[in-house]
CSV table of C-alpha atoms in Angstrom, one decimal:
chain,number,residue,atom,x,y,z
E,1,MET,CA,101.2,78.0,73.7
E,2,PRO,CA,102.0,80.5,76.5
E,3,THR,CA,103.4,83.9,75.9
E,4,ARG,CA,106.9,83.6,77.2
E,5,ILE,CA,108.1,86.9,78.8
E,6,LEU,CA,111.4,87.8,80.4
E,7,ILE,CA,111.4,90.8,82.7
E,8,VAL,CA,114.8,92.4,83.4
E,9,ARG,CA,114.8,94.6,86.6
E,10,THR,CA,117.7,93.6,88.8
E,11,SER,CA,117.7,96.1,91.7
E,12,SER,CA,117.2,97.8,94.1
E,13,LEU,CA,114.8,96.7,96.8
E,14,GLY,CA,112.4,99.6,96.4
E,15,ASP,CA,112.5,99.5,92.6
E,16,LEU,CA,111.6,95.8,92.6
E,17,VAL,CA,108.6,96.6,94.9
E,18,HIS,CA,107.5,99.3,92.5
E,19,MET,CA,107.6,96.8,89.6
E,20,LEU,CA,105.1,94.4,91.2
E,21,PRO,CA,101.9,96.2,90.0
E,22,ALA,CA,103.2,96.0,86.4
E,23,ILE,CA,103.5,92.3,86.8
E,24,SER,CA,99.9,92.1,88.0
E,25,ASP,CA,98.8,94.1,85.0
E,26,ILE,CA,100.6,91.9,82.6
E,27,ALA,CA,99.1,88.8,84.2
E,28,ARG,CA,95.7,90.3,83.9
E,29,HIS,CA,95.9,91.4,80.3
E,30,VAL,CA,98.0,88.6,78.9
E,31,PRO,CA,96.2,85.6,80.5
E,32,ASP,CA,98.6,83.0,79.0
E,33,ALA,CA,101.7,84.8,80.2
E,34,GLU,CA,104.6,82.8,81.5
E,35,ILE,CA,106.8,85.4,83.2
E,36,ASP,CA,110.5,84.9,84.2
E,37,TRP,CA,112.3,87.7,86.0
E,38,VAL,CA,116.0,88.5,86.2
E,39,ALA,CA,116.9,90.0,89.6
E,40,GLU,CA,119.9,90.7,91.7
E,41,GLU,CA,120.5,87.8,94.1
E,42,ALA,CA,120.2,89.9,97.2
E,43,PHE,CA,116.6,90.8,96.2
E,44,ALA,CA,115.5,87.7,94.4
E,45,GLU,CA,112.9,86.9,97.1
E,46,ILE,CA,110.8,89.8,95.9
E,47,PRO,CA,109.8,88.5,92.4
E,48,ALA,CA,109.2,85.1,93.9
E,49,TRP,CA,106.5,86.5,96.1
E,50,HIS,CA,104.3,87.4,93.1
E,51,PRO,CA,102.1,84.5,92.0
E,52,ALA,CA,102.4,85.4,88.3
E,53,VAL,CA,106.2,84.9,88.3
E,54,ASN,CA,107.2,81.5,87.0
E,55,GLU,CA,111.0,81.7,87.6
E,56,VAL,CA,113.5,84.0,89.2
E,57,ILE,CA,116.8,84.1,87.4
E,58,LYS,CA,119.5,85.5,89.7
E,59,VAL,CA,122.3,87.8,88.7
E,60,ALA,CA,125.1,89.0,91.0
E,61,HIS,CA,126.4,92.3,89.6
E,62,ARG,CA,127.1,93.7,93.0
E,63,ARG,CA,129.2,90.7,94.0
E,64,TRP,CA,130.8,90.1,90.6
E,65,ARG,CA,132.1,93.6,90.1
E,66,LYS,CA,134.5,93.1,93.0
E,67,ALA,CA,136.3,90.3,91.1
E,68,TRP,CA,134.9,90.5,87.6
E,69,TRP,CA,137.7,88.4,86.0
E,70,SER,CA,138.2,85.8,88.7
E,71,GLY,CA,137.6,82.2,87.7
E,72,GLN,CA,134.5,81.8,89.8
E,73,VAL,CA,132.8,85.0,88.5
E,74,ARG,CA,133.7,84.1,84.9
E,75,ALA,CA,132.1,80.7,85.4
E,76,GLU,CA,128.9,82.2,87.0
E,77,ARG,CA,128.6,84.7,84.1
E,78,LYS,CA,128.9,81.9,81.6
E,79,ALA,CA,126.2,79.9,83.4
E,80,LEU,CA,123.9,82.9,83.4
E,81,ARG,CA,124.5,83.5,79.7
E,82,GLU,CA,123.8,79.9,78.9
E,83,ARG,CA,120.6,80.0,81.0
E,84,LEU,CA,119.4,83.2,79.2
E,85,ARG,CA,120.1,81.6,75.8
E,86,ALA,CA,118.5,78.3,76.6
E,87,LYS,CA,114.9,79.6,76.4
E,88,LYS,CA,113.3,81.4,73.5
E,89,TYR,CA,111.1,84.3,74.7
E,90,ASP,CA,108.4,86.1,72.9
E,91,ILE,CA,109.1,89.4,74.7
E,92,VAL,CA,112.3,90.5,76.6
E,93,LEU,CA,111.4,93.6,78.5
E,94,ASP,CA,114.1,95.8,80.1
E,95,MET,CA,112.3,97.8,82.8
E,96,GLN,CA,115.6,99.3,84.2
E,97,ALA,CA,117.1,101.0,81.1
E,98,LEU,CA,120.7,100.9,82.3
E,99,LEU,CA,123.7,99.6,80.5
E,100,LYS,CA,124.0,96.7,83.0
E,101,SER,CA,120.4,95.6,82.3
E,102,ALA,CA,120.8,96.1,78.5
E,103,TRP,CA,123.8,93.8,78.8
E,104,LEU,CA,121.5,91.1,80.1
E,105,VAL,CA,118.7,91.8,77.6
E,106,ARG,CA,121.2,91.4,74.8
E,107,GLN,CA,122.1,87.9,75.9
E,108,ALA,CA,118.5,86.7,75.9
E,109,ARG,CA,116.6,85.4,72.8
E,110,GLY,CA,113.4,87.3,71.9
E,111,VAL,CA,112.1,90.6,70.7
E,112,ARG,CA,113.8,93.2,73.0
E,113,HIS,CA,111.6,96.1,74.3
E,114,GLY,CA,112.7,99.0,76.5
E,115,LEU,CA,112.6,102.8,76.8
E,116,ASP,CA,113.6,105.2,74.1
E,117,TRP,CA,116.6,107.5,74.1
E,118,ARG,CA,114.8,110.4,75.9
E,119,SER,CA,113.0,108.1,78.4
E,120,ALA,CA,115.9,105.9,79.6
E,121,ARG,CA,118.0,106.8,82.6
E,122,GLU,CA,121.1,105.8,80.6
E,123,PRO,CA,120.1,106.7,77.0
E,124,LEU,CA,122.8,104.4,75.5
E,125,ALA,CA,120.8,101.4,76.8
E,126,SER,CA,118.1,102.2,74.3
E,127,LEU,CA,120.4,101.2,71.4
E,128,PHE,CA,120.1,97.5,72.5
E,129,TYR,CA,116.3,97.3,72.0
E,130,ASN,CA,114.3,96.2,68.9
E,131,VAL,CA,111.3,98.2,70.1
E,132,ARG,CA,111.5,101.5,72.0
E,133,HIS,CA,108.8,103.2,74.1
E,134,LYS,CA,108.4,106.7,75.3
E,135,VAL,CA,107.5,107.1,79.0
E,136,GLU,CA,107.9,110.5,80.5
E,137,PHE,CA,110.7,110.4,83.0
E,138,TRP,CA,109.3,112.6,85.8
E,139,GLN,CA,106.4,110.4,86.9
E,140,PRO,CA,106.1,108.2,90.0
E,141,ALA,CA,108.0,105.0,89.6
E,142,VAL,CA,104.9,102.7,89.9
E,143,ILE,CA,103.1,104.6,87.1
E,144,ARG,CA,106.1,104.7,84.9
E,145,GLN,CA,106.6,100.9,85.1
E,146,ARG,CA,102.8,100.2,84.5
E,147,LYS,CA,102.9,102.5,81.5
E,148,LEU,CA,106.0,100.8,80.0
E,149,ALA,CA,104.4,97.3,80.4
E,150,ALA,CA,101.1,98.5,78.9
E,151,LEU,CA,102.9,100.0,75.8
E,152,THR,CA,104.9,96.8,75.4
E,153,PHE,CA,101.8,94.5,75.5
E,154,GLY,CA,99.3,96.8,73.9
E,155,TYR,CA,96.7,97.3,76.7
E,156,GLN,CA,95.4,100.2,78.8
E,157,TYR,CA,96.1,99.7,82.5
E,158,ALA,CA,93.5,101.0,85.0
E,159,GLY,CA,92.7,100.8,88.6
E,160,GLN,CA,94.7,101.0,91.8
E,161,PRO,CA,98.1,99.2,91.7
E,162,ASP,CA,98.0,95.5,92.8
E,163,PHE,CA,101.3,94.5,94.2
E,164,GLY,CA,100.4,90.8,94.2
E,165,LEU,CA,101.3,90.4,97.9
E,166,GLN,CA,97.9,89.1,99.1
E,167,SER,CA,99.5,85.9,100.4
E,168,PHE,CA,101.1,87.8,103.2
E,169,ALA,CA,97.8,89.4,104.3
E,170,ARG,CA,95.9,86.1,104.0
E,171,GLN,CA,98.0,83.5,105.8
E,172,GLY,CA,101.5,84.6,105.8
E,173,GLY,CA,104.4,85.1,103.3
E,174,PRO,CA,105.8,82.5,101.0
E,175,GLY,CA,108.5,80.9,103.0
E,176,LEU,CA,109.4,80.1,106.6
E,177,ALA,CA,111.8,81.8,108.9
E,178,GLY,CA,115.3,81.2,107.6
E,179,ASP,CA,114.1,80.0,104.1
E,180,THR,CA,115.3,82.3,101.4
E,181,VAL,CA,115.9,81.9,97.7
E,182,HIS,CA,119.6,82.2,98.4
E,183,ASP,CA,119.5,78.4,99.0
E,184,VAL,CA,118.2,77.8,95.5
E,185,PRO,CA,120.7,76.9,92.6
E,186,SER,CA,121.8,79.9,90.5
E,187,GLU,CA,119.7,79.0,87.5
E,188,GLY,CA,116.6,80.3,89.3
E,189,LEU,CA,113.7,79.6,91.5
E,190,ASN,CA,110.4,78.0,90.7
E,191,VAL,CA,107.6,79.4,92.8
E,192,SER,CA,105.9,76.0,93.0
E,193,ASP,CA,108.9,74.8,95.0
E,194,MET,CA,108.3,77.4,97.8
E,195,PRO,CA,107.3,76.0,101.2
E,196,LYS,CA,103.6,75.9,102.1
E,197,LEU,CA,102.1,79.1,103.5
E,198,HIS,CA,102.0,79.3,107.3
E,199,HIS,CA,99.7,81.2,109.5
E,200,LEU,CA,100.5,84.9,109.9
E,201,ASP,CA,100.0,86.5,113.3
E,202,LEU,CA,97.8,89.4,112.6
E,203,ASP,CA,98.5,91.2,115.9
E,204,ARG,CA,98.6,95.0,115.2
E,205,GLY,CA,100.2,95.7,118.6
E,206,TYR,CA,103.6,96.8,117.3
E,207,ALA,CA,105.0,99.5,115.1
E,208,VAL,CA,108.0,98.9,112.8
E,209,VAL,CA,110.5,101.8,112.7
E,210,MET,CA,113.5,102.3,110.5
E,211,PRO,CA,115.4,105.3,111.9
E,212,SER,CA,118.9,104.6,110.5
E,213,ALA,CA,120.6,104.8,107.2
E,214,SER,CA,124.1,104.4,105.8
E,215,ARG,CA,124.2,108.0,104.7
E,216,ASP,CA,124.1,110.9,107.1
E,217,ASP,CA,122.1,113.1,104.7
E,218,LYS,CA,119.1,110.7,105.1
E,219,LEU,CA,119.0,110.9,108.9
E,220,TRP,CA,116.2,112.7,110.9
E,221,PRO,CA,117.0,114.4,114.2
E,222,GLU,CA,117.3,112.0,117.2
E,223,ASP,CA,115.1,114.1,119.5
E,224,ASP,CA,112.4,114.1,116.9
E,225,TRP,CA,112.5,110.3,116.6
E,226,ARG,CA,112.2,110.0,120.4
E,227,VAL,CA,109.0,112.1,120.3
E,228,VAL,CA,107.6,109.7,117.7
E,229,PHE,CA,108.7,106.7,119.9
E,230,ARG,CA,107.0,108.1,123.0
E,231,ARG,CA,103.7,108.7,121.1
E,232,LEU,CA,103.7,105.2,119.7
E,233,ARG,CA,104.4,103.7,123.1
E,234,ASP,CA,101.6,105.8,124.6
E,235,ALA,CA,99.3,104.3,121.9
E,236,GLY,CA,100.2,100.8,123.2
E,237,CYS,CA,102.6,99.9,120.4
E,238,ALA,CA,105.7,97.9,121.0
E,239,LEU,CA,108.6,99.2,118.9
E,240,LYS,CA,110.5,96.9,116.5
E,241,LEU,CA,113.4,98.7,114.9
E,242,LEU,CA,115.1,97.7,111.7
E,243,ALA,CA,118.7,98.3,110.7
E,244,GLY,CA,120.7,97.5,107.6
E,245,ASN,CA,124.1,96.9,109.2
E,246,GLU,CA,125.8,97.0,112.6
E,247,GLN,CA,126.5,100.7,112.5
E,248,GLU,CA,122.8,101.4,111.8
E,249,ALA,CA,121.8,99.0,114.6
E,250,GLU,CA,124.0,100.7,117.1
E,251,ARG,CA,122.4,104.1,116.3
E,252,ALA,CA,119.0,102.5,116.7
E,253,ARG,CA,120.0,101.0,120.0
E,254,LEU,CA,121.1,104.4,121.3
E,255,LEU,CA,117.8,106.0,120.2
E,256,VAL,CA,115.8,103.6,122.3
E,257,ALA,CA,118.2,103.2,125.2
E,258,GLY,CA,116.3,102.9,128.5
E,259,MET,CA,112.9,102.7,126.7
E,260,ASP,CA,110.6,99.8,127.6
E,261,GLY,CA,108.9,97.9,124.9
E,262,ALA,CA,111.5,98.6,122.2
E,263,GLU,CA,113.9,96.2,120.5
E,264,VAL,CA,116.4,96.4,117.6
E,265,LEU,CA,115.8,93.4,115.5
E,266,PRO,CA,118.7,91.3,114.0
E,267,ARG,CA,119.1,91.0,110.3
E,268,MET,CA,116.5,88.8,108.7
E,269,SER,CA,115.6,87.5,105.3
E,270,LEU,CA,113.4,89.8,103.1
E,271,THR,CA,110.6,87.3,103.5
E,272,ASP,CA,110.8,87.4,107.3
E,273,VAL,CA,110.9,91.2,107.2
E,274,ALA,CA,107.8,91.3,104.9
E,275,ARG,CA,105.9,89.0,107.3
E,276,LEU,CA,106.9,91.3,110.2
E,277,LEU,CA,105.7,94.4,108.2
E,278,ALA,CA,102.5,92.7,107.2
E,279,GLY,CA,101.6,92.1,110.9
E,280,SER,CA,102.4,95.6,112.1
E,281,ARG,CA,100.0,98.3,113.2
E,282,LEU,CA,102.0,100.9,111.2
E,283,MET,CA,105.5,101.7,110.0
E,284,VAL,CA,107.6,104.9,110.3
E,285,GLY,CA,110.8,104.9,108.3
E,286,LEU,CA,113.3,106.9,106.3
E,287,ASP,CA,113.0,106.6,102.6
E,288,SER,CA,114.1,103.1,102.0
E,289,GLY,CA,113.1,100.0,100.1
E,290,LEU,CA,111.6,98.5,103.3
E,291,THR,CA,109.4,101.5,103.9
E,292,HIS,CA,108.1,101.2,100.3
E,293,LEU,CA,107.5,97.5,101.0
E,294,SER,CA,105.4,98.3,104.1
E,295,ALA,CA,103.2,100.5,102.0
E,296,ALA,CA,102.9,97.9,99.3
E,297,LEU,CA,101.8,95.4,101.9
E,298,GLY,CA,98.9,97.6,102.8
E,299,ARG,CA,100.1,98.9,106.2
E,300,PRO,CA,99.8,102.5,107.3
E,301,THR,CA,103.2,103.9,106.4
E,302,ILE,CA,105.0,107.2,106.9
E,303,GLY,CA,108.2,107.9,104.9
E,304,ILE,CA,110.7,110.6,105.9
E,305,TYR,CA,112.5,112.0,102.8
E,306,ARG,CA,115.7,114.1,103.2
E,307,ALA,CA,118.1,113.0,100.4
E,308,SER,CA,115.5,112.1,97.7
E,309,THR,CA,112.3,113.4,96.4
E,310,PRO,CA,108.9,111.8,96.9
E,311,VAL,CA,107.8,113.2,93.5
E,312,ARG,CA,109.7,110.4,91.8
E,313,THR,CA,109.2,107.7,94.4
E,314,PRO,CA,106.3,108.3,96.7
E,315,LEU,CA,104.9,105.7,99.0
E,316,VAL,CA,102.1,103.7,97.2
E,317,GLY,CA,99.7,101.3,98.9
E,318,SER,CA,96.1,100.5,99.7
E,319,ASN,CA,96.2,102.0,103.2
E,320,TYR,CA,97.2,105.4,104.6
E,321,THR,CA,100.6,106.7,103.4
E,322,ALA,CA,102.5,109.9,103.9
E,323,SER,CA,105.6,110.8,102.0
E,324,LEU,CA,107.1,113.7,104.0
E,325,GLY,CA,109.9,116.1,103.2
E,326,ASP,CA,112.0,116.4,100.0
E,327,ARG,CA,115.6,116.5,98.9
E,328,GLY,CA,117.4,118.9,101.2
E,329,ALA,CA,114.2,119.8,103.0
E,330,SER,CA,113.6,117.8,106.2
E,331,PRO,CA,110.0,117.3,107.3
E,332,SER,CA,109.1,119.1,110.6
E,333,ARG,CA,108.4,117.2,113.8
E,334,GLU,CA,104.9,118.5,113.7
E,335,ALA,CA,104.2,117.2,110.2
E,336,VAL,CA,105.5,113.7,111.1
E,337,MET,CA,103.5,113.7,114.3
E,338,ALA,CA,100.3,114.7,112.5
E,339,SER,CA,100.8,111.8,110.1
E,340,VAL,CA,101.5,109.4,113.0
E,341,GLU,CA,98.1,110.3,114.4
E,342,GLN,CA,96.4,109.6,111.1
E,343,ALA,CA,98.3,106.3,110.8
E,344,LEU,CA,97.2,105.2,114.3
E,345,ALA,CA,93.6,105.9,113.3
E,346,ALA,CA,93.9,103.8,110.1
E,347,LYS,CA,92.7,100.2,110.0
């Protein structure tokens, strides 16, 4: 009989990327593991990329909270509750330690594991677990998740983190342009139903850049960005700029106005963005989930931190990474340019 495991980690994009090495560890040390994962619908593509994940169960907190008591939302919450109750799990592991994730854990059937009072981001969440684990808070997120999984399943993790994203580097990501898990019924996604892998263009002739953010305190000076752009163009890289919304896209367009070989890309599915990142020569971006995804995909990646600290969430990957700056301390142009040179020299 398989060991049936339910992972609860609903958001956000970067946090789900940081979770992937723990899933690889579980699959390696619990060889009969059957892993389901509860994730926010906007990010449900990410768990589906990992070959060890059996089913992705979608939750929609971000959408539901806008109309929590509407008929449609009540019906969707009821369907989720019935789905969680329908399967008996051996282990239900909350890797988020928030009240909203504990609410989900409480609805599932199985022995509930999570962080203890001192380790949890929201300590009250620990009251909903049958087994509580101590994991020191101020550690990089990838290490923290790997430790929690190891304590839950009784093994010692070792080695470099494996994000389970080899399919992107091999022949392309799981899914075609336009195919996302948003088209799958709300009860979840079976990885075996994903489209066949298609060939990935391994051209390294472009750099991906994410210079915009929804918060002004994350932004890096425009003149500094243009110096980076000119160096990348001098190195023969076309520039492909990402933006999260129209306001960010407009800022990106102004940054590259009049510059040849630069384009601001339209919004794409996460799978299409991952395929773009996997084919890039390098990425330079503000601290965002997509920048962390680039590092996880093994591309040379530079992250610019201004509103958060890399102590807690540094870039992690198998290639060159640089996590520059800190909360309230913008990295200098010189520091970023030195890292760009190293990233250009990486393979």
